[in-house]
mmCIF file of C-alpha atoms in Angstrom:
data_model
loop_
_atom_site.group_PDB
_atom_site.id
_atom_site.type_symbol
_atom_site.label_atom_id
_atom_site.label_comp_id
_atom_site.label_asym_id
_atom_site.label_seq_id
_atom_site.Cartn_x
_atom_site.Cartn_y
_atom_site.Cartn_z
ATOM 1 C CA UNK Z 1 -0.286 -0.121 0.031
ATOM 2 C CA UNK Z 2 1.095 3.593 -0.881
ATOM 3 C CA UNK Z 3 2.821 5.304 2.286
ATOM 4 C CA UNK Z 4 0.496 8.434 1.400
ATOM 5 C CA UNK Z 5 -2.469 6.899 0.653
ATOM 6 C CA UNK Z 6 -2.365 5.307 4.213
ATOM 7 C CA UNK Z 7 -1.970 9.292 5.461
ATOM 8 C CA UNK Z 8 -5.161 9.768 3.921
ATOM 9 C CA UNK Z 9 -7.210 7.430 6.307
ATOM 10 C CA UNK Z 10 -8.651 8.991 8.888
ATOM 11 C CA UNK Z 11 -8.269 7.901 12.642
ATOM 12 C CA UNK Z 12 -10.373 9.072 15.184
ATOM 13 C CA UNK Z 13 -9.276 7.968 18.876
ATOM 14 C CA UNK Z 14 -11.578 8.281 22.174
ATOM 15 C CA UNK Z 15 -11.026 7.683 25.150
ATOM 16 C CA UNK Z 16 -14.226 6.498 26.734
ATOM 17 C CA UNK Z 17 -15.718 4.911 30.268
ATOM 18 C CA UNK Z 18 -16.783 1.652 29.670
ATOM 19 C CA UNK Z 19 -17.850 -0.842 32.413
ATOM 20 C CA UNK Z 20 -16.416 1.307 34.849
ATOM 21 C CA UNK Z 21 -12.749 1.522 33.214
ATOM 22 C CA UNK Z 22 -11.034 3.661 30.877
ATOM 23 C CA UNK Z 23 -10.986 2.167 27.015
ATOM 24 C CA UNK Z 24 -9.278 3.525 24.613
ATOM 25 C CA UNK Z 25 -11.261 3.194 20.661
ATOM 26 C CA UNK Z 26 -9.563 4.009 17.363
ATOM 27 C CA UNK Z 27 -11.963 4.426 14.685
ATOM 28 C CA UNK Z 28 -10.453 4.178 10.791
ATOM 29 C CA UNK Z 29 -12.824 5.813 8.907
ATOM 30 C CA UNK Z 30 -14.711 9.212 9.026
ATOM 31 C CA UNK Z 31 -17.487 7.531 11.348
ATOM 32 C CA UNK Z 32 -17.175 8.022 14.752
ATOM 33 C CA UNK Z 33 -20.652 7.905 16.364
ATOM 34 C CA UNK Z 34 -22.864 5.096 14.771
ATOM 35 C CA UNK Z 35 -25.119 5.149 17.511
ATOM 36 C CA UNK Z 36 -26.767 8.235 17.144
ATOM 37 C CA UNK Z 37 -26.372 8.764 13.266
ATOM 38 C CA UNK Z 38 -29.040 8.138 11.670
ATOM 39 C CA UNK Z 39 -28.507 9.481 8.060
ATOM 40 C CA UNK Z 40 -29.245 7.155 4.921
ATOM 41 C CA UNK Z 41 -25.426 7.345 4.619
ATOM 42 C CA UNK Z 42 -24.484 5.218 7.860
ATOM 43 C CA UNK Z 43 -22.780 2.582 6.889
ATOM 44 C CA UNK Z 44 -24.692 -1.438 7.534
ATOM 45 C CA UNK Z 45 -21.601 -3.272 8.933
ATOM 46 C CA UNK Z 46 -18.701 -2.351 11.391
ATOM 47 C CA UNK Z 47 -15.204 -4.355 11.593
ATOM 48 C CA UNK Z 48 -14.364 -4.578 14.852
ATOM 49 C CA UNK Z 49 -10.385 -5.515 16.336
ATOM 50 C CA UNK Z 50 -10.378 -7.134 19.330
ATOM 51 C CA UNK Z 51 -6.323 -7.045 20.599
ATOM 52 C CA UNK Z 52 -3.824 -9.742 21.865
ATOM 53 C CA UNK Z 53 -2.517 -9.100 25.166
ATOM 54 C CA UNK Z 54 -1.340 -6.710 25.991
ATOM 55 C CA UNK Z 55 -4.439 -5.106 24.590
ATOM 56 C CA UNK Z 56 -2.842 -2.174 23.183
ATOM 57 C CA UNK Z 57 -5.309 -0.479 20.598
ATOM 58 C CA UNK Z 58 -2.440 1.504 19.037
ATOM 59 C CA UNK Z 59 -0.565 -1.288 17.616
ATOM 60 C CA UNK Z 60 -2.887 -2.562 15.535
ATOM 61 C CA UNK Z 61 -3.580 1.228 13.178
ATOM 62 C CA UNK Z 62 -1.185 0.388 10.599
ATOM 63 C CA UNK Z 63 -3.276 -3.266 10.053
ATOM 64 C CA UNK Z 64 -6.915 -1.127 10.709
ATOM 65 C CA UNK Z 65 -6.363 1.348 7.823
ATOM 66 C CA UNK Z 66 -4.797 -1.688 5.376
ATOM 67 C CA UNK Z 67 -7.612 -3.035 6.226
ATOM 68 C CA UNK Z 68 -10.103 -0.368 5.359
ATOM 69 C CA UNK Z 69 -8.244 0.469 2.308
ATOM 70 C CA UNK Z 70 -8.867 -3.080 0.909
ATOM 71 C CA UNK Z 71 -12.538 -3.148 1.917
ATOM 72 C CA UNK Z 72 -12.830 0.021 -0.542
ATOM 73 C CA UNK Z 73 -13.295 2.494 2.505
ATOM 74 C CA UNK Z 74 -17.048 1.411 2.836
ATOM 75 C CA UNK Z 75 -17.234 0.397 6.009
ATOM 76 C CA UNK Z 76 -15.152 1.709 9.754
ATOM 77 C CA UNK Z 77 -13.039 -0.774 11.401
ATOM 78 C CA UNK Z 78 -12.652 0.296 15.147
ATOM 79 C CA UNK Z 79 -10.195 -1.096 17.860
ATOM 80 C CA UNK Z 80 -10.712 -1.180 21.284
ATOM 81 C CA UNK Z 81 -8.192 -1.650 24.134
ATOM 82 C CA UNK Z 82 -8.336 -3.941 26.833
ATOM 83 C CA UNK Z 83 -9.877 -2.813 30.090
ATOM 84 C CA UNK Z 84 -7.182 -1.213 32.173
ATOM 85 C CA UNK Z 85 -4.510 -1.550 29.575
ATOM 86 C CA UNK Z 86 -5.161 2.413 28.480
ATOM 87 C CA UNK Z 87 -5.090 5.528 30.254
ATOM 88 C CA UNK Z 88 -5.815 8.788 29.054
ATOM 89 C CA UNK Z 89 -3.656 11.651 28.973
ATOM 90 C CA UNK Z 90 -4.083 14.557 31.559
ATOM 91 C CA UNK Z 91 -5.455 16.744 28.860
ATOM 92 C CA UNK Z 92 -7.709 14.009 26.903
ATOM 93 C CA UNK Z 93 -11.400 13.794 27.442
ATOM 94 C CA UNK Z 94 -13.433 11.050 29.034
ATOM 95 C CA UNK Z 95 -16.601 10.457 27.233
ATOM 96 C CA UNK Z 96 -19.023 8.275 28.319
ATOM 97 C CA UNK Z 97 -22.509 8.159 27.812
ATOM 98 C CA UNK Z 98 -26.231 7.554 29.831
ATOM 99 C CA UNK Z 99 -26.318 3.836 28.827
ATOM 100 C CA UNK Z 100 -22.772 3.278 30.292
ATOM 101 C CA UNK Z 101 -22.796 5.944 33.393
ATOM 102 C CA UNK Z 102 -26.232 4.019 34.317
ATOM 103 C CA UNK Z 103 -24.863 0.175 34.412
ATOM 104 C CA UNK Z 104 -23.906 -1.493 37.046
ATOM 105 C CA UNK Z 105 -20.148 -1.588 36.521
ATOM 106 C CA UNK Z 106 -18.361 -5.178 35.381
ATOM 107 C CA UNK Z 107 -16.937 -7.308 38.129
ATOM 108 C CA UNK Z 108 -13.304 -8.013 38.044
ATOM 109 C CA UNK Z 109 -13.210 -6.337 34.897
ATOM 110 C CA UNK Z 110 -9.371 -6.957 34.186
ATOM 111 C CA UNK Z 111 -9.460 -10.339 34.772
ATOM 112 C CA UNK Z 112 -10.718 -13.042 32.121
ATOM 113 C CA UNK Z 113 -14.325 -13.044 32.245
ATOM 114 C CA UNK Z 114 -14.397 -8.593 32.872
ATOM 115 C CA UNK Z 115 -12.871 -8.561 29.874
ATOM 116 C CA UNK Z 116 -15.495 -10.479 27.903
ATOM 117 C CA UNK Z 117 -18.199 -8.879 29.117
ATOM 118 C CA UNK Z 118 -15.957 -5.183 28.299
ATOM 119 C CA UNK Z 119 -16.170 -5.917 24.885
ATOM 120 C CA UNK Z 120 -20.464 -6.681 24.543
ATOM 121 C CA UNK Z 121 -20.664 -3.958 27.034
ATOM 122 C CA UNK Z 122 -19.382 -1.644 24.113
ATOM 123 C CA UNK Z 123 -21.413 -3.270 22.020
ATOM 124 C CA UNK Z 124 -24.314 -2.915 24.165
ATOM 125 C CA UNK Z 125 -23.623 0.991 23.990
ATOM 126 C CA UNK Z 126 -21.698 2.004 20.986
ATOM 127 C CA UNK Z 127 -23.362 0.121 18.324
ATOM 128 C CA UNK Z 128 -26.616 0.232 16.759
ATOM 129 C CA UNK Z 129 -28.508 -3.435 17.080
ATOM 130 C CA UNK Z 130 -29.064 -3.781 13.588
ATOM 131 C CA UNK Z 131 -25.576 -2.704 12.301
ATOM 132 C CA UNK Z 132 -24.050 -6.304 10.865
ATOM 133 C CA UNK Z 133 -20.497 -7.363 12.792
ATOM 134 C CA UNK Z 134 -17.197 -8.890 11.435
ATOM 135 C CA UNK Z 135 -15.261 -9.337 14.768
ATOM 136 C CA UNK Z 136 -11.316 -10.534 14.389
ATOM 137 C CA UNK Z 137 -9.815 -11.723 17.136
ATOM 138 C CA UNK Z 138 -6.073 -11.838 17.596
ATOM 139 C CA UNK Z 139 -4.225 -14.090 20.256
ATOM 140 C CA UNK Z 140 -6.367 -13.630 23.225
ATOM 141 C CA UNK Z 141 -8.635 -11.585 21.382
ATOM 142 C CA UNK Z 142 -9.953 -14.913 20.087
ATOM 143 C CA UNK Z 143 -11.434 -16.233 23.041
ATOM 144 C CA UNK Z 144 -13.051 -13.080 23.655
ATOM 145 C CA UNK Z 145 -14.527 -13.397 20.197
ATOM 146 C CA UNK Z 146 -15.631 -17.370 20.536
ATOM 147 C CA UNK Z 147 -16.964 -16.457 24.252
ATOM 148 C CA UNK Z 148 -19.152 -13.368 22.620
ATOM 149 C CA UNK Z 149 -21.168 -15.483 20.555
ATOM 150 C CA UNK Z 150 -21.451 -17.848 23.034
ATOM 151 C CA UNK Z 151 -22.908 -15.408 25.219
ATOM 152 C CA UNK Z 152 -24.791 -13.913 22.892
ATOM 153 C CA UNK Z 153 -25.377 -16.086 19.853
ATOM 154 C CA UNK Z 154 -27.927 -13.084 18.549
ATOM 155 C CA UNK Z 155 -25.424 -11.203 18.092
ATOM 156 C CA UNK Z 156 -25.240 -9.960 14.159
ATOM 157 C CA UNK Z 157 -21.864 -11.218 13.196
ATOM 158 C CA UNK Z 158 -21.440 -12.551 9.279
ATOM 159 C CA UNK Z 159 -17.481 -13.790 10.107
ATOM 160 C CA UNK Z 160 -15.602 -13.346 12.933
ATOM 161 C CA UNK Z 161 -11.727 -14.069 12.480
ATOM 162 C CA UNK Z 162 -9.455 -15.860 14.835
ATOM 163 C CA UNK Z 163 -5.651 -15.209 14.236
ATOM 164 C CA UNK Z 164 -2.672 -16.970 15.994
ATOM 165 C CA UNK Z 165 -5.809 -18.364 18.631
ATOM 166 C CA UNK Z 166 -5.031 -18.895 22.314
ATOM 167 C CA UNK Z 167 -7.803 -20.493 22.493
ATOM 168 C CA UNK Z 168 -6.742 -24.025 24.599
ATOM 169 C CA UNK Z 169 -3.783 -25.327 26.594
ATOM 170 C CA UNK Z 170 -2.025 -22.055 26.741
ATOM 171 C CA UNK Z 171 0.219 -23.162 29.836
ATOM 172 C CA UNK Z 172 0.899 -25.771 27.923
ATOM 173 C CA UNK Z 173 2.384 -24.865 25.320
ATOM 174 C CA UNK Z 174 6.221 -23.581 24.520
ATOM 175 C CA UNK Z 175 5.737 -19.842 25.404
ATOM 176 C CA UNK Z 176 3.077 -20.833 28.426
ATOM 177 C CA UNK Z 177 5.256 -22.785 30.395
ATOM 178 C CA UNK Z 178 7.341 -19.550 30.595
ATOM 179 C CA UNK Z 179 5.208 -17.969 31.137
ATOM 180 C CA UNK Z 180 2.919 -19.557 33.635
ATOM 181 C CA UNK Z 181 5.541 -19.374 36.567
ATOM 182 C CA UNK Z 182 6.235 -15.465 35.886
ATOM 183 C CA UNK Z 183 2.880 -14.863 35.808
ATOM 184 C CA UNK Z 184 1.227 -17.443 38.207
ATOM 185 C CA UNK Z 185 3.738 -17.333 41.033
ATOM 186 C CA UNK Z 186 5.875 -13.926 40.420
ATOM 187 C CA UNK Z 187 3.313 -11.903 39.435
ATOM 188 C CA UNK Z 188 3.588 -9.362 42.485
ATOM 189 C CA UNK Z 189 6.952 -9.682 41.991
ATOM 190 C CA UNK Z 190 6.830 -8.235 38.531
ATOM 191 C CA UNK Z 191 3.936 -5.870 39.447
ATOM 192 C CA UNK Z 192 6.467 -4.396 42.619
ATOM 193 C CA UNK Z 193 9.362 -3.979 40.073
ATOM 194 C CA UNK Z 194 7.947 -2.411 36.961
ATOM 195 C CA UNK Z 195 6.480 0.216 40.190
ATOM 196 C CA UNK Z 196 9.674 1.440 41.210
ATOM 197 C CA UNK Z 197 11.449 1.061 38.409
ATOM 198 C CA UNK Z 198 7.891 2.983 35.833
ATOM 199 C CA UNK Z 199 6.463 5.387 38.427
ATOM 200 C CA UNK Z 200 9.188 8.151 39.331
ATOM 201 C CA UNK Z 201 10.201 8.132 35.353
ATOM 202 C CA UNK Z 202 9.097 11.357 33.763
ATOM 203 C CA UNK Z 203 6.375 11.451 30.756
ATOM 204 C CA UNK Z 204 9.054 12.621 28.495
ATOM 205 C CA UNK Z 205 11.703 10.192 29.547
ATOM 206 C CA UNK Z 206 9.163 7.433 28.453
ATOM 207 C CA UNK Z 207 8.120 8.392 25.503
ATOM 208 C CA UNK Z 208 11.592 9.098 24.307
ATOM 209 C CA UNK Z 209 12.003 5.430 25.138
ATOM 210 C CA UNK Z 210 9.262 4.818 23.448
ATOM 211 C CA UNK Z 211 10.020 6.437 20.101
ATOM 212 C CA UNK Z 212 13.143 5.198 19.934
ATOM 213 C CA UNK Z 213 12.263 1.221 20.471
ATOM 214 C CA UNK Z 214 9.851 1.849 17.888
ATOM 215 C CA UNK Z 215 12.520 3.219 15.389
ATOM 216 C CA UNK Z 216 15.122 0.223 16.598
ATOM 217 C CA UNK Z 217 12.013 -2.203 15.906
ATOM 218 C CA UNK Z 218 11.201 -0.357 12.570
ATOM 219 C CA UNK Z 219 8.077 -0.257 13.159
ATOM 220 C CA UNK Z 220 5.113 2.929 13.092
ATOM 221 C CA UNK Z 221 2.924 4.687 15.280
ATOM 222 C CA UNK Z 222 1.440 8.240 15.178
ATOM 223 C CA UNK Z 223 -0.473 7.202 18.488
ATOM 224 C CA UNK Z 224 2.118 7.040 20.854
ATOM 225 C CA UNK Z 225 1.857 3.816 23.341
ATOM 226 C CA UNK Z 226 2.584 5.095 26.300
ATOM 227 C CA UNK Z 227 0.835 3.055 28.327
ATOM 228 C CA UNK Z 228 3.494 0.310 27.552
ATOM 229 C CA UNK Z 229 5.562 1.528 29.938
ATOM 230 C CA UNK Z 230 2.693 2.806 32.407
ATOM 231 C CA UNK Z 231 2.797 0.737 35.291
ATOM 232 C CA UNK Z 232 -1.200 -0.235 36.260
ATOM 233 C CA UNK Z 233 -1.128 -0.912 32.369
ATOM 234 C CA UNK Z 234 1.171 -3.128 32.805
ATOM 235 C CA UNK Z 235 0.592 -4.867 36.297
ATOM 236 C CA UNK Z 236 -3.262 -5.390 34.606
ATOM 237 C CA UNK Z 237 -2.053 -7.477 31.546
ATOM 238 C CA UNK Z 238 -0.171 -9.890 33.807
ATOM 239 C CA UNK Z 239 -3.036 -10.055 36.191
ATOM 240 C CA UNK Z 240 -4.936 -10.868 33.132
ATOM 241 C CA UNK Z 241 -2.234 -13.371 31.097
ATOM 242 C CA UNK Z 242 -2.089 -15.431 34.829
ATOM 243 C CA UNK Z 243 -5.765 -15.865 34.208
ATOM 244 C CA UNK Z 244 -5.511 -17.268 30.423
ATOM 245 C CA UNK Z 245 -2.683 -19.431 32.052
ATOM 246 C CA UNK Z 246 -5.096 -20.749 34.315
ATOM 247 C CA UNK Z 247 -8.222 -20.941 33.061
ATOM 248 C CA UNK Z 248 -7.822 -21.041 28.798
ATOM 249 C CA UNK Z 249 -7.453 -24.603 28.805
ATOM 250 C CA UNK Z 250 -10.211 -26.680 27.205
ATOM 251 C CA UNK Z 251 -10.921 -25.717 23.727
ATOM 252 C CA UNK Z 252 -14.681 -24.838 23.514
ATOM 253 C CA UNK Z 253 -15.974 -26.907 20.764
ATOM 254 C CA UNK Z 254 -19.695 -26.758 21.742
ATOM 255 C CA UNK Z 255 -19.497 -23.372 20.351
ATOM 256 C CA UNK Z 256 -17.189 -23.604 17.645
ATOM 257 C CA UNK Z 257 -19.511 -26.076 16.390
ATOM 258 C CA UNK Z 258 -22.774 -23.772 16.466
ATOM 259 C CA UNK Z 259 -20.611 -20.966 15.032
ATOM 260 C CA UNK Z 260 -18.503 -22.939 12.226
ATOM 261 C CA UNK Z 261 -20.105 -21.694 9.151
ATOM 262 C CA UNK Z 262 -18.678 -17.946 9.615
ATOM 263 C CA UNK Z 263 -15.085 -18.375 11.866
ATOM 264 C CA UNK Z 264 -11.922 -18.336 10.109
ATOM 265 C CA UNK Z 265 -9.123 -20.259 12.160
ATOM 266 C CA UNK Z 266 -5.713 -19.000 11.047
ATOM 267 C CA UNK Z 267 -2.959 -20.756 12.605
ATOM 268 C CA UNK Z 268 0.918 -20.157 12.504
ATOM 269 C CA UNK Z 269 3.639 -22.363 11.955
ATOM 270 C CA UNK Z 270 5.924 -20.794 13.495
ATOM 271 C CA UNK Z 271 3.502 -19.853 16.842
ATOM 272 C CA UNK Z 272 4.878 -20.753 20.418
ATOM 273 C CA UNK Z 273 1.753 -19.607 21.886
ATOM 274 C CA UNK Z 274 -0.109 -21.887 19.044
ATOM 275 C CA UNK Z 275 1.995 -24.636 17.677
ATOM 276 C CA UNK Z 276 1.054 -26.292 14.783
ATOM 277 C CA UNK Z 277 -0.104 -29.529 16.221
ATOM 278 C CA UNK Z 278 -2.943 -27.489 17.759
ATOM 279 C CA UNK Z 279 -4.021 -26.793 14.465
ATOM 280 C CA UNK Z 280 -3.756 -30.016 13.377
ATOM 281 C CA UNK Z 281 -5.829 -30.924 16.118
ATOM 282 C CA UNK Z 282 -8.644 -28.388 15.071
ATOM 283 C CA UNK Z 283 -8.206 -29.328 11.459
ATOM 284 C CA UNK Z 284 -9.163 -33.234 12.274
ATOM 285 C CA UNK Z 285 -11.704 -32.272 14.518
ATOM 286 C CA UNK Z 286 -13.495 -29.789 12.257
ATOM 287 C CA UNK Z 287 -12.487 -30.832 8.836
ATOM 288 C CA UNK Z 288 -15.377 -28.549 6.837
ATOM 289 C CA UNK Z 289 -14.094 -25.731 9.317
ATOM 290 C CA UNK Z 290 -12.236 -22.877 7.294
ATOM 291 C CA UNK Z 291 -8.867 -23.603 9.496
ATOM 292 C CA UNK Z 292 -5.690 -22.589 7.669
ATOM 293 C CA UNK Z 293 -2.623 -22.817 7.877
ATOM 294 C CA UNK Z 294 -0.141 -19.907 7.506
ATOM 295 C CA UNK Z 295 2.325 -20.607 4.696
ATOM 296 C CA UNK Z 296 4.371 -17.271 4.943
ATOM 297 C CA UNK Z 297 6.357 -17.830 8.039
ATOM 298 C CA UNK Z 298 4.258 -14.235 9.771
ATOM 299 C CA UNK Z 299 4.941 -14.729 13.647
ATOM 300 C CA UNK Z 300 2.738 -14.160 16.308
ATOM 301 C CA UNK Z 301 3.113 -10.884 16.632
ATOM 302 C CA UNK Z 302 1.779 -9.964 13.011
ATOM 303 C CA UNK Z 303 1.412 -6.524 14.364
ATOM 304 C CA UNK Z 304 5.307 -5.521 13.953
ATOM 305 C CA UNK Z 305 5.458 -6.193 10.372
ATOM 306 C CA UNK Z 306 2.804 -8.156 8.820
ATOM 307 C CA UNK Z 307 -0.355 -6.009 8.798
ATOM 308 C CA UNK Z 308 -0.481 -5.728 5.133
ATOM 309 C CA UNK Z 309 -0.635 -9.640 4.778
ATOM 310 C CA UNK Z 310 -2.735 -10.151 7.192
ATOM 311 C CA UNK Z 311 -5.127 -7.452 6.031
ATOM 312 C CA UNK Z 312 -4.597 -9.015 2.975
ATOM 313 C CA UNK Z 313 -6.499 -12.685 3.828
ATOM 314 C CA UNK Z 314 -9.212 -11.059 5.639
ATOM 315 C CA UNK Z 315 -10.034 -8.353 2.854
ATOM 316 C CA UNK Z 316 -9.783 -11.347 0.362
ATOM 317 C CA UNK Z 317 -11.974 -14.054 2.649
ATOM 318 C CA UNK Z 318 -15.143 -10.558 3.159
ATOM 319 C CA UNK Z 319 -15.072 -10.304 -0.628
ATOM 320 C CA UNK Z 320 -18.248 -12.341 -1.274
ATOM 321 C CA UNK Z 321 -19.790 -11.386 1.719
ATOM 322 C CA UNK Z 322 -19.071 -7.151 1.647
ATOM 323 C CA UNK Z 323 -20.125 -7.420 -1.608
ATOM 324 C CA UNK Z 324 -23.261 -8.633 -0.874
ATOM 325 C CA UNK Z 325 -24.498 -6.159 2.134
ATOM 326 C CA UNK Z 326 -26.875 -4.067 0.952
ATOM 327 C CA UNK Z 327 -28.589 -6.517 -1.260
ATOM 328 C CA UNK Z 328 -32.630 -7.179 0.220
ATOM 329 C CA UNK Z 329 -32.140 -10.769 -0.467
ATOM 330 C CA UNK Z 330 -28.681 -11.289 1.154
ATOM 331 C CA UNK Z 331 -30.418 -9.888 4.021
ATOM 332 C CA UNK Z 332 -32.520 -12.082 4.541
ATOM 333 C CA UNK Z 333 -30.413 -14.887 3.529
ATOM 334 C CA UNK Z 334 -27.809 -13.620 6.568
ATOM 335 C CA UNK Z 335 -30.316 -13.749 8.877
ATOM 336 C CA UNK Z 336 -30.905 -17.437 8.289
ATOM 337 C CA UNK Z 337 -27.631 -18.231 8.391
ATOM 338 C CA UNK Z 338 -26.934 -15.606 11.863
ATOM 339 C CA UNK Z 339 -26.575 -19.137 13.897
ATOM 340 C CA UNK Z 340 -25.456 -21.712 11.575
ATOM 341 C CA UNK Z 341 -28.836 -23.158 11.717
ATOM 342 C CA UNK Z 342 -29.603 -26.973 9.772
ATOM 343 C CA UNK Z 343 -32.022 -26.483 6.907
ATOM 344 C CA UNK Z 344 -34.615 -28.543 8.919
ATOM 345 C CA UNK Z 345 -35.460 -25.261 11.220
ATOM 346 C CA UNK Z 346 -34.869 -22.473 9.338
ATOM 347 C CA UNK Z 347 -38.358 -20.431 9.869
ATOM 348 C CA UNK Z 348 -39.729 -17.153 7.810
ATOM 349 C CA UNK Z 349 -37.424 -13.810 9.236
ATOM 350 C CA UNK Z 350 -40.662 -12.539 10.846
ATOM 351 C CA UNK Z 351 -41.362 -15.663 13.249
ATOM 352 C CA UNK Z 352 -37.837 -15.759 14.449
ATOM 353 C CA UNK Z 353 -37.017 -12.474 14.804
ATOM 354 C CA UNK Z 354 -40.614 -10.310 14.959
ATOM 355 C CA UNK Z 355 -40.923 -7.157 12.791
ATOM 356 C CA UNK Z 356 -38.505 -5.691 12.441
ATOM 357 C CA UNK Z 357 -36.404 -8.731 11.420
ATOM 358 C CA UNK Z 358 -33.697 -8.884 14.381
ATOM 359 C CA UNK Z 359 -33.475 -9.801 17.760
ATOM 360 C CA UNK Z 360 -33.671 -6.948 20.235
ATOM 361 C CA UNK Z 361 -33.359 -8.299 23.436
ATOM 362 C CA UNK Z 362 -30.175 -9.382 23.466
ATOM 363 C CA UNK Z 363 -28.908 -5.544 24.423
ATOM 364 C CA UNK Z 364 -30.820 -5.693 26.989
ATOM 365 C CA UNK Z 365 -30.207 -8.682 28.890
ATOM 366 C CA UNK Z 366 -27.662 -10.616 27.876
ATOM 367 C CA UNK Z 367 -24.419 -8.315 29.016
ATOM 368 C CA UNK Z 368 -23.963 -8.655 32.889
ATOM 369 C CA UNK Z 369 -23.745 -12.894 33.055
ATOM 370 C CA UNK Z 370 -21.292 -14.118 35.106
#
């Protein structure tokens, strides 16, 4: 992609209060408020990126821009930070909605379960209920994506991409065997060390160190990821990582089976978080699924240097689906297949979803499950 083209793509940064936690949302495209936009030009679909851990959304901006461009700039591409992984600068206003300010704070929002509820709370308060969704989960974001589909199967998701998915046996993976003792047994040592080293450090020094680090790694980033050196954010990332090692053990085959027709799994050949044997196992158990093995030696952290390659893969996979957005006949078909039902149980849309053709109850009733 031409570098000048990247410059022209608008990216809007917001800090919002979601479930009681400061949250950074980076919105690629000219649309900044889908919830209150009633114009005929409002897009009918949102591409929603859920990052890995640490959930620093700023690192996903080049990927979001590439994907936005490859989908002909027709649909917004938004990336959300994890709860507790972003702190708003002192001069930045934190936005709230009436729905979120009245909502109950999410229990253990920095943990595994809380992060899932955090993403669902965002969709409930910031995305119209009739807007179709493409979910892109990276690493532990893939686990969050599956759990979101499990908890709220009525979500109007047409496709979900699980990139380098850490959805099982995390502590048994090569990296997991190293990370488990550090995150589970020595977590408080990491906390104390981080606070002692980073808390007294001035913001200007942190910013200088980050810029230098990005230069050494040859990385572009228009939003300075100061949260990388923020003790509060690092502590929350370690806390979440410890829960990942303990709780992401068994693959959720039931949820995968229920939503298989709209899932795309993308495994790496050199991924120490989900090794090739995990791909072979799931491929054997779901031979009919769209389960792919990378042929380009792309690493688990693809956002360092392989944003274009991953955006190409996703845009190509979405080509048929996106070309039909706005087609009335496809709208009926998409509603029929939203939960991958068998042909025998399909019913006319008015019987399944009511007069407006879309489920309206999940937004109010499904978000706050424990």
